[in-house]
């Protein structure tokens, strides 16, 4: 499907991103393309396979490695400082174990932006990732590095953590390029984010970064306001929202293969049910 005018926004959510993986696989299988997309955290880590044209890869490696402590575990957190092992997840896995198609990624003209949080300013940074090399996964790692369970990632002289802290649903960013956007959420429509708990622990680990701490403190306000804005744009016909009908049961750290499969299947089911509507939404602006 020829699409030059409709962008794509992928929310994060750790392993809830398996829902998104199911959605983008349906897109690829049905020829639904986008000129550009932006991914946050898991939205970037799983969404990059849209640009590399590898449907099924996200589900495959998550099923294969969900019980491997090198992939994701408290053991990895204690040993390396990252719950999702940086060397395993962002080097060994994509380069050796389930190879990411860096060549196709680089040749594909689709724009790909990953949202990271600048820990020194407490502001979002939108990195356009074009090169099919190890730096690609460095930026994805930065976007997905959750506070408390990840080390700060330093790139180009800046320090970054999870993009979801400062712009969980970057609809306004994509609106600077595209009036109409498809948005994939990993929470149902009636979800409302509550204030962060254990703020004392965040303050302890981020004591040198007061602006980042302020962003964490106010994240629920930003998130809920963005959702209100998003649904207002949906009512105006500028946004098409895809989201779970009910809260996803998957844990942020998930070792159950059956739950990984179930969450992925839910993403496929919802997007297949809306497939004709999605196509019409895109076609009406092209």
XYZ file of C-alpha atoms in Angstrom:
286
model
C 0.000 0.000 0.000
C 1.420 3.338 -1.068
C 1.543 5.596 1.993
C 3.368 8.902 1.959
C 1.312 10.933 4.406
C 0.538 8.832 7.494
C 3.066 8.235 10.278
C 3.249 5.568 12.972
C 3.749 5.943 16.750
C 4.712 2.978 18.954
C 4.328 3.284 22.726
C 6.673 1.382 25.047
C 5.817 -0.750 28.053
C 8.541 -3.382 28.492
C 7.121 -6.819 27.658
C 3.725 -5.313 26.837
C 5.549 -4.497 23.628
C 4.776 -8.053 22.492
C 1.299 -6.683 21.741
C 2.933 -4.131 19.434
C 5.040 -6.878 17.832
C 1.850 -8.678 16.844
C 0.447 -5.480 15.337
C 3.501 -4.637 13.224
C 3.781 -8.206 11.974
C 0.224 -7.931 10.658
C 1.219 -4.653 8.996
C 4.147 -6.301 7.241
C 2.156 -9.352 6.196
C -0.572 -7.181 4.672
C 1.583 -4.629 2.877
C 0.789 -1.728 5.220
C 3.784 0.574 5.098
C 4.683 3.911 6.639
C 7.044 6.663 5.491
C 8.308 7.012 9.083
C 7.676 5.840 12.607
C 8.780 6.698 16.118
C 9.280 4.109 18.863
C 9.667 4.532 22.600
C 11.532 1.970 24.715
C 10.057 -1.439 23.751
C 8.352 0.351 20.871
C 11.814 1.088 19.479
C 13.397 -2.236 20.487
C 10.667 -4.285 18.824
C 9.580 -1.754 16.217
C 12.997 -1.641 14.536
C 12.076 -4.971 12.919
C 9.527 -3.089 10.837
C 12.343 -1.247 9.084
C 14.478 -4.396 8.757
C 11.480 -6.284 7.312
C 11.615 -9.216 9.733
C 8.111 -10.302 10.739
C 8.085 -12.941 13.443
C 11.547 -12.144 14.763
C 10.415 -10.444 17.986
C 8.202 -13.351 18.986
C 10.838 -15.895 17.986
C 13.693 -14.566 20.105
C 11.490 -13.747 23.078
C 10.171 -17.306 23.154
C 13.678 -18.676 22.737
C 15.379 -16.585 25.415
C 12.617 -15.696 27.897
C 14.120 -18.037 30.508
C 17.741 -17.174 29.788
C 19.134 -15.082 32.686
C 21.456 -13.315 30.245
C 18.427 -11.908 28.434
C 16.418 -10.589 31.359
C 16.751 -11.376 35.054
C 17.534 -9.995 38.481
C 20.745 -11.993 38.220
C 21.694 -9.879 35.204
C 20.758 -6.706 37.110
C 23.014 -7.628 40.027
C 25.847 -8.821 37.812
C 25.827 -6.133 35.099
C 23.663 -3.267 36.329
C 21.061 -3.966 33.623
C 18.026 -6.188 34.051
C 17.985 -6.655 30.279
C 21.615 -7.676 29.753
C 23.208 -5.024 27.551
C 25.875 -7.183 25.933
C 23.528 -10.118 25.353
C 20.440 -8.173 24.203
C 22.115 -5.501 22.101
C 25.161 -7.307 20.737
C 25.133 -11.106 20.990
C 21.475 -11.633 20.168
C 21.133 -9.346 17.091
C 24.609 -10.090 15.730
C 24.864 -13.852 16.351
C 21.838 -15.647 17.793
C 18.863 -14.192 15.881
C 20.525 -11.958 13.357
C 19.052 -8.525 12.747
C 19.071 -7.596 9.054
C 21.204 -4.461 9.301
C 21.614 -4.284 5.519
C 17.872 -4.183 4.818
C 17.387 -1.777 7.736
C 19.824 0.702 6.193
C 18.497 0.363 2.644
C 14.873 0.807 3.666
C 13.969 4.515 3.203
C 11.421 4.375 6.037
C 12.356 6.904 8.713
C 12.896 5.519 12.222
C 13.132 7.661 15.349
C 13.868 6.402 18.863
C 12.886 8.511 21.864
C 15.445 8.782 24.670
C 15.391 10.846 27.862
C 18.322 13.196 28.424
C 19.005 12.653 32.127
C 20.796 16.006 32.501
C 17.947 18.096 31.092
C 14.950 15.869 31.816
C 13.812 16.412 28.206
C 13.084 13.953 25.385
C 15.576 13.500 22.559
C 14.418 12.112 19.218
C 17.188 10.249 17.440
C 16.750 9.395 13.784
C 18.483 6.047 13.316
C 19.669 5.452 9.775
C 22.858 3.409 9.900
C 22.689 -0.366 10.017
C 25.496 -0.879 12.495
C 26.096 -1.422 16.200
C 25.258 2.224 16.919
C 21.696 1.451 15.855
C 21.292 -0.850 18.838
C 23.135 1.543 21.146
C 20.377 4.113 20.606
C 17.670 1.486 20.982
C 19.262 0.436 24.259
C 19.269 4.056 25.416
C 15.575 4.381 24.571
C 14.745 1.201 26.517
C 16.967 1.647 29.594
C 14.446 1.863 32.418
C 15.494 3.831 35.522
C 16.392 1.757 38.595
C 17.035 -1.402 36.552
C 19.410 -0.024 33.890
C 22.663 1.855 33.706
C 22.732 5.288 32.116
C 23.762 5.050 28.457
C 26.296 7.628 27.223
C 26.212 8.503 23.520
C 27.667 11.494 21.696
C 28.646 13.111 24.986
C 25.123 12.930 26.433
C 23.538 10.675 29.041
C 20.278 8.866 28.347
C 17.615 6.645 29.902
C 14.176 5.344 28.927
C 12.369 7.654 26.521
C 9.058 6.776 28.123
C 9.874 8.970 31.102
C 9.759 12.182 29.069
C 7.546 11.342 26.067
C 5.679 8.061 26.422
C 3.455 8.606 23.379
C 5.269 10.963 20.971
C 2.231 11.907 18.927
C 3.075 15.615 18.896
C 6.570 14.825 17.582
C 5.135 12.888 14.646
C 2.578 15.617 13.998
C 5.469 17.910 13.068
C 5.904 15.644 10.013
C 2.503 14.030 9.421
C -0.982 15.379 10.057
C -2.391 11.860 10.338
C -0.893 9.034 12.398
C -1.575 5.480 13.443
C -0.779 5.045 17.157
C -0.213 1.694 18.882
C -0.753 1.777 22.651
C -0.038 -1.030 25.097
C -2.664 0.058 27.622
C -6.456 -0.049 27.095
C -8.474 3.076 26.416
C -9.663 3.588 29.984
C -6.205 3.409 31.555
C -5.037 6.262 33.796
C -1.463 6.401 35.059
C -0.947 6.903 38.778
C 1.976 8.838 40.332
C 5.220 6.868 40.570
C 5.745 4.941 43.767
C 9.066 4.632 45.598
C 10.124 8.148 44.617
C 12.717 8.001 47.372
C 14.504 5.246 45.476
C 14.517 7.270 42.261
C 15.879 10.260 44.193
C 18.641 8.094 45.592
C 19.747 6.717 42.223
C 19.283 9.988 40.315
C 20.477 12.415 42.990
C 22.832 14.105 40.526
C 20.072 14.636 37.935
C 17.315 16.802 39.453
C 15.674 17.570 36.100
C 15.308 13.870 35.326
C 13.910 13.332 38.799
C 11.355 16.051 38.183
C 10.333 14.337 34.928
C 9.786 11.056 36.781
C 7.769 12.836 39.465
C 5.500 14.448 36.850
C 5.385 11.577 34.370
C 1.807 10.576 35.186
C 0.611 14.129 34.499
C 2.375 14.243 31.132
C 1.194 10.764 30.211
C -2.480 11.306 31.036
C -2.528 14.689 29.298
C -0.989 13.155 26.183
C -3.605 10.409 26.111
C -6.376 13.009 26.411
C -4.866 14.899 23.508
C -4.421 11.698 21.500
C -8.063 10.692 21.807
C -9.169 14.234 20.971
C -7.200 13.938 17.723
C -8.791 10.559 17.109
C -12.239 12.153 17.356
C -11.146 14.718 14.773
C -10.092 11.944 12.386
C -6.366 12.682 12.595
C -5.356 9.597 14.576
C -6.144 5.883 14.387
C -5.580 4.168 17.754
C -4.808 0.468 18.142
C -4.748 -0.780 21.732
C -5.684 -3.779 23.886
C -9.343 -4.067 24.835
C -8.422 -5.124 28.367
C -5.295 -4.694 30.531
C -2.537 -7.022 29.348
C -1.691 -9.745 31.854
C 1.965 -9.968 30.862
C 4.521 -8.835 33.430
C 7.157 -6.182 32.762
C 9.666 -9.019 33.167
C 8.105 -12.178 31.765
C 9.517 -15.702 31.699
C 6.335 -17.560 30.728
C 6.395 -18.497 27.060
C 2.624 -18.957 27.004
C 2.075 -15.375 28.193
C 4.496 -14.016 25.588
C 2.609 -15.900 22.882
C -0.764 -14.773 24.236
C 0.202 -11.097 24.275
C 1.600 -11.271 20.749
C -1.552 -13.050 19.547
C -3.730 -10.333 21.097
C -1.856 -7.712 19.080
C -2.448 -9.714 15.921
C -6.125 -10.240 16.742
C -6.882 -6.571 17.393
C -5.041 -5.365 14.282
C -6.635 -8.017 12.038
C -10.075 -6.987 13.289
C -9.276 -3.370 12.384
C -7.332 -4.100 9.199
C -9.881 -2.744 6.722
C -10.436 0.374 8.835
C -6.672 0.967 9.051
C -6.338 0.689 5.284
C -9.182 3.144 4.732
C -7.671 5.587 7.231
C -4.362 5.541 5.345
C -5.897 5.561 1.843
C -8.098 8.578 2.603
C -5.015 10.767 2.976
C -2.953 9.383 0.081
